[in-house]
Coordinates of C-alpha atoms and ligand atoms in Angstrom, one line a residue:
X8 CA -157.5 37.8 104.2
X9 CA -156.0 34.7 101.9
X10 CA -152.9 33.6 104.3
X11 CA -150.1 32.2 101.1
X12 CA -147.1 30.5 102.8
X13 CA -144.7 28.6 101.0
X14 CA -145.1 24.5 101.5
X15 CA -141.8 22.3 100.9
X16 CA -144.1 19.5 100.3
X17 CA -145.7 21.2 97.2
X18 CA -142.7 23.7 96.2
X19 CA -145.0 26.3 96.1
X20 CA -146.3 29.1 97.4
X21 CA -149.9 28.0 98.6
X22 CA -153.4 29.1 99.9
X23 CA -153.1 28.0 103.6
X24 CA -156.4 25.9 104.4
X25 CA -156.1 24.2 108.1
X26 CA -158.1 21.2 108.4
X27 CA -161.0 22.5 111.0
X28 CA -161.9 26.5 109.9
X29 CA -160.4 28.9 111.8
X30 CA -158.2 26.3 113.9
X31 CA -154.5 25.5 113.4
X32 CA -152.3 22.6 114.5
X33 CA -149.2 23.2 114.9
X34 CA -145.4 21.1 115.7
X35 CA -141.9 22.6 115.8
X36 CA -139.2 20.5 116.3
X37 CA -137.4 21.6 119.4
X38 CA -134.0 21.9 120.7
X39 CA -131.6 18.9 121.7
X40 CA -130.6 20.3 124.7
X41 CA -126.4 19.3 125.0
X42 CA -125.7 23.0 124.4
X43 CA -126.2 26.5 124.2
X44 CA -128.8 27.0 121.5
X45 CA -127.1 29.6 119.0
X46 CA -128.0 32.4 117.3
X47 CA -128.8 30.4 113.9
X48 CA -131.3 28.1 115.9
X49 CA -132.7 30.7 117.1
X50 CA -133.8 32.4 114.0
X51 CA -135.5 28.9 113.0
X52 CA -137.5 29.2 116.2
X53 CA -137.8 33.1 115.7
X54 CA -139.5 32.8 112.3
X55 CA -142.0 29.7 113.7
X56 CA -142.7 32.3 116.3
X57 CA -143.7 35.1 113.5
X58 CA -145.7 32.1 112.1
X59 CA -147.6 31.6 114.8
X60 CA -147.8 35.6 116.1
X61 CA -148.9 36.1 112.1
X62 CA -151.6 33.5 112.3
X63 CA -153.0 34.4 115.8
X64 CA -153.0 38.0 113.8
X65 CA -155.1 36.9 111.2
X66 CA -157.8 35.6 113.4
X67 CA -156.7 32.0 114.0
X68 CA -156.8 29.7 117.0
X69 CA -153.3 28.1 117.3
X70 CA -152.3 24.8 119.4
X71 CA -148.9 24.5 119.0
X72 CA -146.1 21.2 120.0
X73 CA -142.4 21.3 120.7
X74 CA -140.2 18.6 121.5
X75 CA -137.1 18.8 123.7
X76 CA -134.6 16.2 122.8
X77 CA -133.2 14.6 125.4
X78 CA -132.5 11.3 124.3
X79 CA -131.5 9.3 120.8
X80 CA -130.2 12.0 118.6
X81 CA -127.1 10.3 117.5
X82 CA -123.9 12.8 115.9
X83 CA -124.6 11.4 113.2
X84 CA -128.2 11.5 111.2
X85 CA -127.0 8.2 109.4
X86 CA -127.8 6.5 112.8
X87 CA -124.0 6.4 113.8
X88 CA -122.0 8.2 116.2
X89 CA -122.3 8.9 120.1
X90 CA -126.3 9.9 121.5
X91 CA -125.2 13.9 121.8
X92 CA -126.5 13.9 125.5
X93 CA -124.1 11.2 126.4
X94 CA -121.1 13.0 124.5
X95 CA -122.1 16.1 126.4
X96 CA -122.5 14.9 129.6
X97 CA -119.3 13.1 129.8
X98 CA -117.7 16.1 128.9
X99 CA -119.2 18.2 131.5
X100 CA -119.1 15.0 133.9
X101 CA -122.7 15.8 134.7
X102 CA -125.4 13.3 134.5
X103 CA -127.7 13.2 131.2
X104 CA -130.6 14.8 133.3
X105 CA -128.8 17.0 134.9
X106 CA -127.9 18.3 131.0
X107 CA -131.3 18.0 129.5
X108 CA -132.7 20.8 132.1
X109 CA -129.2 23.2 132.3
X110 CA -129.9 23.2 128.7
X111 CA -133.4 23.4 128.7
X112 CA -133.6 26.2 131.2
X113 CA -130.9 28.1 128.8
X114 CA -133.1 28.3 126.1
X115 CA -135.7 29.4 127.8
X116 CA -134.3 32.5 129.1
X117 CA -132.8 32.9 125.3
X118 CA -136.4 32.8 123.9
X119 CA -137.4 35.2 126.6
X120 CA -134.8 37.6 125.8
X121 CA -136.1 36.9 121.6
X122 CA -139.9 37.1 122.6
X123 CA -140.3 33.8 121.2
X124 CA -143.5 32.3 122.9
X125 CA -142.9 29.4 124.5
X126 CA -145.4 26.8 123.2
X127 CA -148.3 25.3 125.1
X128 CA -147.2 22.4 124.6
X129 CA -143.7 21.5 125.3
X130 CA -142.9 17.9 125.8
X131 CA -139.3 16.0 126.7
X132 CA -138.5 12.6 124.4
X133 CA -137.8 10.7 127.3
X134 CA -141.7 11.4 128.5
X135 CA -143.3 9.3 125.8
X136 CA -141.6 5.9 125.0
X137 CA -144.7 4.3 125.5
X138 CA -146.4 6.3 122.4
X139 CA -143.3 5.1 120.2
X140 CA -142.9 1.5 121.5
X141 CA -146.8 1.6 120.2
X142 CA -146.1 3.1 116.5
X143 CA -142.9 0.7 116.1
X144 CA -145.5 -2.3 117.2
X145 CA -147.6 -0.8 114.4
X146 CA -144.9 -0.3 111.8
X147 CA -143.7 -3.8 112.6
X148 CA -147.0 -5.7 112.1
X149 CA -147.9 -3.6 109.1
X150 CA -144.7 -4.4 107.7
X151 CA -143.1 -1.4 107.1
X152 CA -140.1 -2.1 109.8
X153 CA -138.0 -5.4 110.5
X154 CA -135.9 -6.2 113.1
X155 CA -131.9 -6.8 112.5
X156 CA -129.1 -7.1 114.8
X157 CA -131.0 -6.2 117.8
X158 CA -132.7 -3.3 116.6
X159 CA -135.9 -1.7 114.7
X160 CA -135.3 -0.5 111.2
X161 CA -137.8 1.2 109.1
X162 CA -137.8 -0.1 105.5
X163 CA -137.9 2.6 103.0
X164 CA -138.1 0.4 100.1
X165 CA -142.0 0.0 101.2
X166 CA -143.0 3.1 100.2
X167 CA -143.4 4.6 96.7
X168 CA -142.5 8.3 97.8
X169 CA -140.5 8.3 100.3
X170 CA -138.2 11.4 99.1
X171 CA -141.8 13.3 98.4
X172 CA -140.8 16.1 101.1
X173 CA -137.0 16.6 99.1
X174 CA -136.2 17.6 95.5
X175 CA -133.8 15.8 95.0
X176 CA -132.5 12.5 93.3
X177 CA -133.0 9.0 95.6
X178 CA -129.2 8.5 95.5
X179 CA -128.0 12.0 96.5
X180 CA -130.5 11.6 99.2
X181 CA -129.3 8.7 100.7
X182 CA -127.8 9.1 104.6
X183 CA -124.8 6.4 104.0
X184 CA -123.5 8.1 100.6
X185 CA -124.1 11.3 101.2
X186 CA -121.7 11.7 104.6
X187 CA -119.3 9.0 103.6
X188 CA -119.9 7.3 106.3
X189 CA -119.6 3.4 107.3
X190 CA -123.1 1.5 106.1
X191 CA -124.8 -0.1 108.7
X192 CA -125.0 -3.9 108.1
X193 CA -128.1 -4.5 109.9
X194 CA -129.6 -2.4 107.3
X195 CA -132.0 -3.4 104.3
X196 CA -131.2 -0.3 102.9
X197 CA -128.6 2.4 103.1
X198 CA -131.6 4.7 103.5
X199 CA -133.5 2.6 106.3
X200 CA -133.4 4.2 109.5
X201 CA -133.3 3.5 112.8
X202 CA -136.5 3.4 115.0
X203 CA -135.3 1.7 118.4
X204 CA -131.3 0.3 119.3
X205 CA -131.2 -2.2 121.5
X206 CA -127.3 -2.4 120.0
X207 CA -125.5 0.5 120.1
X208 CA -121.7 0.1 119.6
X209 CA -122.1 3.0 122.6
X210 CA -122.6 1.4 125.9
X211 CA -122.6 4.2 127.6
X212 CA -125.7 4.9 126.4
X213 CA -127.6 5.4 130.4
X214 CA -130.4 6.0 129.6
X215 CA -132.5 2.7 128.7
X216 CA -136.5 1.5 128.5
X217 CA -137.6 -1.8 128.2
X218 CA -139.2 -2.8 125.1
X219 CA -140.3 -5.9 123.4
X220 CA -137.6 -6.0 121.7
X221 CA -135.4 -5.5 124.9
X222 CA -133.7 -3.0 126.7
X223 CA -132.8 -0.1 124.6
X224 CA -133.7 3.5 123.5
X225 CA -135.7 5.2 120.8
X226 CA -134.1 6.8 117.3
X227 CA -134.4 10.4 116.7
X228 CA -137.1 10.6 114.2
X229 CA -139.9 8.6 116.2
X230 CA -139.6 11.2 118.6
X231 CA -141.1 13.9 116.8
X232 CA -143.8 11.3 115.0
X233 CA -144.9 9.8 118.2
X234 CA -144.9 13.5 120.0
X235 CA -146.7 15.2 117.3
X236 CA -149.5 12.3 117.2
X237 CA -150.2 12.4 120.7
X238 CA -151.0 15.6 121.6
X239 CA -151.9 17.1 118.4
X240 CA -153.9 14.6 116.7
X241 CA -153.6 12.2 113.2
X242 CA -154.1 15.7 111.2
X243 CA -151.6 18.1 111.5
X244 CA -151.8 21.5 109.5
X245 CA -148.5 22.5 110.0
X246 CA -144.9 21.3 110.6
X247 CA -141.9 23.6 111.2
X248 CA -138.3 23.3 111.2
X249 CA -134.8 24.6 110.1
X250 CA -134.1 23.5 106.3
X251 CA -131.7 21.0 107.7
X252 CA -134.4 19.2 108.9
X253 CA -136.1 18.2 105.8
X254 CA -133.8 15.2 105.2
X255 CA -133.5 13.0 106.8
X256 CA -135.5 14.1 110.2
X257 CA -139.1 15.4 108.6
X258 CA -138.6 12.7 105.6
X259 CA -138.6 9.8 107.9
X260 CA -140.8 11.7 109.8
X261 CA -143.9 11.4 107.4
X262 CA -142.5 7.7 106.2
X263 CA -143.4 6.8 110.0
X264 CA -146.6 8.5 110.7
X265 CA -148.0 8.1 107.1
X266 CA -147.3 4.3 107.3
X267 CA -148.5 4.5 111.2
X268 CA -152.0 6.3 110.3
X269 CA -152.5 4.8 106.9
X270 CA -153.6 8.8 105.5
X271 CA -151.8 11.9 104.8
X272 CA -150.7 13.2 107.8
X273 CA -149.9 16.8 107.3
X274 CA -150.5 19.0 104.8
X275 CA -148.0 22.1 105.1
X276 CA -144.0 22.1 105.9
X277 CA -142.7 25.2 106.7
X278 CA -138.7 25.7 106.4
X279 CA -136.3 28.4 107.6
X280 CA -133.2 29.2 105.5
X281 CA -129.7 28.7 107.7
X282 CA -128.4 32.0 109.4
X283 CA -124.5 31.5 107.9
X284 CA -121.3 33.4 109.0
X285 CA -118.0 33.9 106.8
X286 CA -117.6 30.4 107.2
X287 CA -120.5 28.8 106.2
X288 CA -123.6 27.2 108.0
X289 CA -123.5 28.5 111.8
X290 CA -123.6 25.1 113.7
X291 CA -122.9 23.6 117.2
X292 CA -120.6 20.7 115.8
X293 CA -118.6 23.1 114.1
X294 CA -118.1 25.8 116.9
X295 CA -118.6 29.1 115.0
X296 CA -121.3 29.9 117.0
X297 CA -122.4 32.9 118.5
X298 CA -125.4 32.9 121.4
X299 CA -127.7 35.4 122.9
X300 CA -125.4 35.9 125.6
X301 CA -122.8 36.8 123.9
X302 CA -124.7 39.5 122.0
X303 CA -125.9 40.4 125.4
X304 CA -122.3 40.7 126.6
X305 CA -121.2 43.1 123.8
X306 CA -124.1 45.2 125.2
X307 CA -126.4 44.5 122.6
X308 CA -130.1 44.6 123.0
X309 CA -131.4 41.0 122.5
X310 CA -134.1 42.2 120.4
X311 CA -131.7 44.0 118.0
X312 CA -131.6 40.5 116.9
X313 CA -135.1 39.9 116.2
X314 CA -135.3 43.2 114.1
X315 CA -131.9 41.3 112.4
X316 CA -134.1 38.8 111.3
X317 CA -137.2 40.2 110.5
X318 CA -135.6 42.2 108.0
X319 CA -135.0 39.6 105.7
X320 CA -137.3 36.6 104.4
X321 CA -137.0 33.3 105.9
X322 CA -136.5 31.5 103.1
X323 CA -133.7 33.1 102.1
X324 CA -129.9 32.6 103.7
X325 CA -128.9 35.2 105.6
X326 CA -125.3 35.7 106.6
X327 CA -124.5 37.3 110.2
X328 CA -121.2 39.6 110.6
X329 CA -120.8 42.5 113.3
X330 CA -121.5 45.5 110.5
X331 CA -124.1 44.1 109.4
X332 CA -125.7 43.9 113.1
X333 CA -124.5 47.2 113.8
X334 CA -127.1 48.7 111.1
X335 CA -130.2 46.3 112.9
X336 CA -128.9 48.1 116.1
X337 CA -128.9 51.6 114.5
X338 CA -132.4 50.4 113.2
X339 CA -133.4 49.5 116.4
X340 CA -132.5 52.7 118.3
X341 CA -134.0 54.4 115.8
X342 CA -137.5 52.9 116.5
X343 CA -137.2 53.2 120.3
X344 CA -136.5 56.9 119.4
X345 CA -139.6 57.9 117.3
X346 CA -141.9 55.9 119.6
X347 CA -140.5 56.7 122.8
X348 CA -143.0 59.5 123.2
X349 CA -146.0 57.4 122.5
X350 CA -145.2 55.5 125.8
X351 CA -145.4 59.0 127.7
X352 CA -148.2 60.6 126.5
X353 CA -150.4 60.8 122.8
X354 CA -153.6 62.9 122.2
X355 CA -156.4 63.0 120.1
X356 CA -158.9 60.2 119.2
X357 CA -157.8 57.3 117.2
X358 CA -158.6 57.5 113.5
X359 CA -160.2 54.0 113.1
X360 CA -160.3 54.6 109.0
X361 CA -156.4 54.9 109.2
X362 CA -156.5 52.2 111.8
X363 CA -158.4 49.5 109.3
X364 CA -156.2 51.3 106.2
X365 CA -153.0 50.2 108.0
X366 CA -153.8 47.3 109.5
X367 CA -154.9 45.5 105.9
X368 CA -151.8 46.7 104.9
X369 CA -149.7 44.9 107.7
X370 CA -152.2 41.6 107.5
X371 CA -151.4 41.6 103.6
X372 CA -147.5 42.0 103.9
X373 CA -147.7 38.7 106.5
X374 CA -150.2 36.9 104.2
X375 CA -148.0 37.3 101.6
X376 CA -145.7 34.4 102.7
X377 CA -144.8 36.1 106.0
X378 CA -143.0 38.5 104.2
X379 CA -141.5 40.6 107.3
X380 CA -139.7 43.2 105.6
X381 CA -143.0 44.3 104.1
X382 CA -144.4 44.4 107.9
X383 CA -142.0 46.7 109.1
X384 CA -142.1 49.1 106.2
X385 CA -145.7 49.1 107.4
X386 CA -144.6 49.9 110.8
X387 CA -142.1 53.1 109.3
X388 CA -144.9 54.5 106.9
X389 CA -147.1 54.7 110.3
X390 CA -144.6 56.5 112.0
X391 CA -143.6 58.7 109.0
X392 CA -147.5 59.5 108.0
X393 CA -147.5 63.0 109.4
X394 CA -151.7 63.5 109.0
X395 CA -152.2 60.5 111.8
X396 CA -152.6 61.7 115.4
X397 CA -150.4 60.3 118.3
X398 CA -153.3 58.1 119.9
X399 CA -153.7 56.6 116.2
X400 CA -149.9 55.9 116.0
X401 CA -149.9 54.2 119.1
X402 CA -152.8 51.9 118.7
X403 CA -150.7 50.7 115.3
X404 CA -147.4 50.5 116.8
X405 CA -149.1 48.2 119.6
X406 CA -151.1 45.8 117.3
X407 CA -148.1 45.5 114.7
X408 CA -146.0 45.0 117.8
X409 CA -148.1 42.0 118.8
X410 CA -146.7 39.8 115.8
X411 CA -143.2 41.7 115.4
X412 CA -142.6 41.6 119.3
X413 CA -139.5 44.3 119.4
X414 CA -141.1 45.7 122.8
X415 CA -141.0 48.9 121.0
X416 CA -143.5 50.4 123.9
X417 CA -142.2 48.5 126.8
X418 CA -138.8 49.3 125.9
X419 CA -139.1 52.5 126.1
X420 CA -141.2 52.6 129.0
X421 CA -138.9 50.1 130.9
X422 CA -136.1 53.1 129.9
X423 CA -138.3 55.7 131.4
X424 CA -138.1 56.9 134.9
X425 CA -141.7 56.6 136.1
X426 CA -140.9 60.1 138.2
X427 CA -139.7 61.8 135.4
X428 CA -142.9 61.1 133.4
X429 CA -145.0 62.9 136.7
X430 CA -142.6 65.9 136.6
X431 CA -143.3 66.1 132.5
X432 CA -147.1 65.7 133.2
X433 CA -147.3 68.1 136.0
X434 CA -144.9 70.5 133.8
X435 CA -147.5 70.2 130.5
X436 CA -150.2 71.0 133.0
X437 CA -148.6 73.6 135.0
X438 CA -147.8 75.4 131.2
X439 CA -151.6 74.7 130.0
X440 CA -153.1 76.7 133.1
X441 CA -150.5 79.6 132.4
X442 CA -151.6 80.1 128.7
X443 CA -155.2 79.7 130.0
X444 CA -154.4 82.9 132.0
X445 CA -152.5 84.5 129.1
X446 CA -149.2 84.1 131.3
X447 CA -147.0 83.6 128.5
X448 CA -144.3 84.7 130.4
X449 CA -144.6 82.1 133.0
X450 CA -145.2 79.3 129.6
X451 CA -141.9 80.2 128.0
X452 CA -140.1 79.4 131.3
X453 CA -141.6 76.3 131.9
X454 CA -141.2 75.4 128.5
X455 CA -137.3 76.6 129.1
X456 CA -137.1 74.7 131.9
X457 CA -137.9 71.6 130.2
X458 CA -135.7 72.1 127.2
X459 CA -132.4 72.6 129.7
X460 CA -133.5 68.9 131.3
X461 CA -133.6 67.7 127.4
X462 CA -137.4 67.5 127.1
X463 CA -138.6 69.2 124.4
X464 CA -142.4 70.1 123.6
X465 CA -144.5 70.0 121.0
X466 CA -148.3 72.0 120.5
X467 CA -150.4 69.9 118.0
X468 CA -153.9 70.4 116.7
X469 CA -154.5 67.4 119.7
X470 CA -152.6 69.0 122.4
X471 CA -149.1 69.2 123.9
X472 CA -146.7 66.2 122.9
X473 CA -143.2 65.8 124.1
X474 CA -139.5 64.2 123.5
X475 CA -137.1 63.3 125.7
X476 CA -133.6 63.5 124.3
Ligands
LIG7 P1 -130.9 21.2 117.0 O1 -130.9 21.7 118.4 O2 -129.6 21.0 116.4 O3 -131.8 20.0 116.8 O4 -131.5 22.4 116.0 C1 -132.7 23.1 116.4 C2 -133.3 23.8 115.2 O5 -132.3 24.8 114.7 C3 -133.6 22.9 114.0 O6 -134.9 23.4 113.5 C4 -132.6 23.2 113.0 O7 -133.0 23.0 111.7 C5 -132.3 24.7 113.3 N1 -130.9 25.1 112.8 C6 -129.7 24.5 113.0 N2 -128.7 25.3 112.5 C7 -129.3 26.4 112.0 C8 -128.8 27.6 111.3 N3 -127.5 27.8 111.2 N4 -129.7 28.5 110.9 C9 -131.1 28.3 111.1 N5 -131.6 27.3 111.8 C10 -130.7 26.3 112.2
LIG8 ZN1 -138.5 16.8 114.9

């Protein structure tokens, strides 16, 4: 199976080829913990999470990295404005720390309640300032940064393609126009970016390394750089991200580790579209923002959310309003309620042709540029195909479930009342052992007895399946 996935880097929809066979290096860029990761985040870190389900599916061995940003990313991505963590902490008088792991903690739990995996690795920013201090020391003595007013700089102008990740024009790309924002006269170029302040108009900044060029802090974009190198190696096969990231964050990303390494760096950039509201981009700055807990809160299953997004691709937009959601819940229920019996009990022997039939078909929808809606069509014409048994259902409903990860057994069994699955057993058993003595009499009434409790049986070719209203 031929995994296609769409590369920002080439603008097109390629053959994916890691760099060691079977093997795949993977980074996401992570939260930065000053708030309550929303719902729009979340389908950035959802989709990386299919990614990585889908590849694991397909027979490869992934390594994964995640940053948590605790330090240096300014409100601004022109390299202006208040660190967020200091903004934040003021405001919630806590210390920066204190913060980082309240936060931290809170999107945990949210990518619990989402099924996202939590990578192996997941590292803090503020855990590897010696790994930047020694790519800026690099950068600096290969040329590609200077030092002015007391900071670091990188120096755009060195390199030939800097814009190679955007499609776009130089001057729309550049930070300073583009937001209208005060240039920064230490600056070469409107476009250079920070890689360590020593000089922040800010000084409340508190937290503070020494460097050799003095006390100060790292920018935002080494982080990722320096984090990605060090535990995942100078080749990197893929790098993920929300499309916002793509300039400036993952351009000066690859202007930084390129320069750093001296040779390509990473071959595929993988981008999911914004989750928008009636107002536009969903976004912490702008407060329109809705959170796993407050879907929770409206008594929404967290996971209604995950079907939400898997029902669209994620490189397109997709726009969140309550009616919309409403039909993923529907959808949702609707699921749970045609594979709630598999949890309880399923007959016959599974139907490995149907098995291999289906599961190319699944493996082909994901290969096809992780196209999810494809995958759960999959998963319906499973549960609609009326010539597969219940044991073959349920093999395919647990190995689809693997990459979609809507819990559709565990729900279902976490809703079940262990007893009441014994009494149905017992019941089906009880009824078997009458019709083996031709006791109809004594069947119908168990069968009646079930049916008043809202339990309804069903003979098959493969024995006796049931439903529970
Ligand atoms: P942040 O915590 O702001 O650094 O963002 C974390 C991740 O969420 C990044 O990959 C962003 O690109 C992504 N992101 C931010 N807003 C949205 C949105 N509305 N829809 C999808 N992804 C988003
Ligand atoms: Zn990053």
């Amino acid at each position: 199976m031929t995994l296609k996935l769409y590369n920002t880097l080439t603008r097109q929809v390629e053959e994916f080829v890691p760099n060691k066979q079977g093997e795949v290096k993977m980074y996401t860029c992570g939260p930065t913990v000053y708030h309550f990761a929303h719902i729009g985040n979340l389908r950035s870190y959802l989709m990386e999470d299919i990614l990585e389900k889908s590849l694991n599916y397909l027979g490869y061995k992934v390594t994964r990295a995640m940053n948590i940003t605790d330090v240096g990313h300014l409100a601004s991505d022109s390299d202006t404005g208040e660190d967020k963590m200091i903004a934040s902490a003021k405001k919630e008088h806590k210390s920066v720390m204190d913060i980082a792991n309240f936060y931290t903690e809170a999107f945990k739990k949210d990518c619990k309640a989402l099924n996202i995996s939590w990578p192996q690795i997941v590292v803090k920013a503020t855990s590897c300032i010696d790994k930047y201090i020694e790519l800026i020391e690099t950068l600096l003595k290969k040329g590609y940064a200077y030092i002015s007013g007391g900071n670091v700089y990188f120096d755009v102008s060195k390199l030939v393609d800097y814009y190679k990740l955007t499609n776009h024009q130089a001057d729309e790309m550049v930070v300073g126009a583009r937001e209208g924002v005060e240039a920064d006269n230490n600056k070469r170029n409107l476009s250079d970016f920070a890689l360590w302040f020593t000089k922040s108009k800010f000084d409340s900044q508190e937290l503070k390394w020494e460097s050799p060029w003095g006390l100060g802090y790292p920018g935002w974009h080494i982080e990722c750089s320096g984090i990605s190198l060090k535990y995942l190696g100078e080749y990197l096969d893929i790098h993920c991200g929300g499309v916002d990231n793509i300039f400036p964050h993952h351009t000066n990303e690859i202007a930084q580790s390129e320069s750093y390494l001296g040779h390509k760096w990473c071959n595929y950039w993988f981008h999911v579209q914004h989750l928008k509201n009636e107002n536009g981009k969903m976004s912490k700055s702008k407060g329109n923002f809705i959170t796993v807990d407050s879907l929770i809160e409206k008594g929404y299953n967290p996971l209604v959310y995950r079907l939400f997004c898997l029902q669209s691709h994620y490189r397109n937009p997709l726009t969140f309003n309550f009616d919309k959601f409403e039909g993923a819940n529907s959808a949702y229920k609707k699921l749970l309620a045609k594979t709630k019996n598999l949890t309880l009990n399923t007959s016959g022997e599974i139907n490995q042709e149907k098995v291999n039939k289906y599961k190319t078909q699944f493996a082909d929808a994901l290969s096809n540029d992780l196209n999810t809606s494809l995958a759960l069509t999959c998963l319906y014409d499973v549960l609609k195909d009326e010539t597969l048994n219940t044991a073959t259902i349920k093999y395919l409903v647990e190995d689809f479930d693997k990459v979609l990860g809507l819990n559709l057994l565990n729900s279902n069994k976490e809703q079940l009342d262990g007893e009441l699955l014994a009494y149905i057993n017992e019941k089906i058993e009880e009824r078997l052992n009458a019709k083996k003595q031709k006791d109809y009499a004594l069947a119908d009434k168990i069968r009646n007895e079930l049916l008043q409790k809202g339990i309804t049986l069903k003979d098959t070719p493969n024995g006796t399946e049931f439903l529970v209203n």
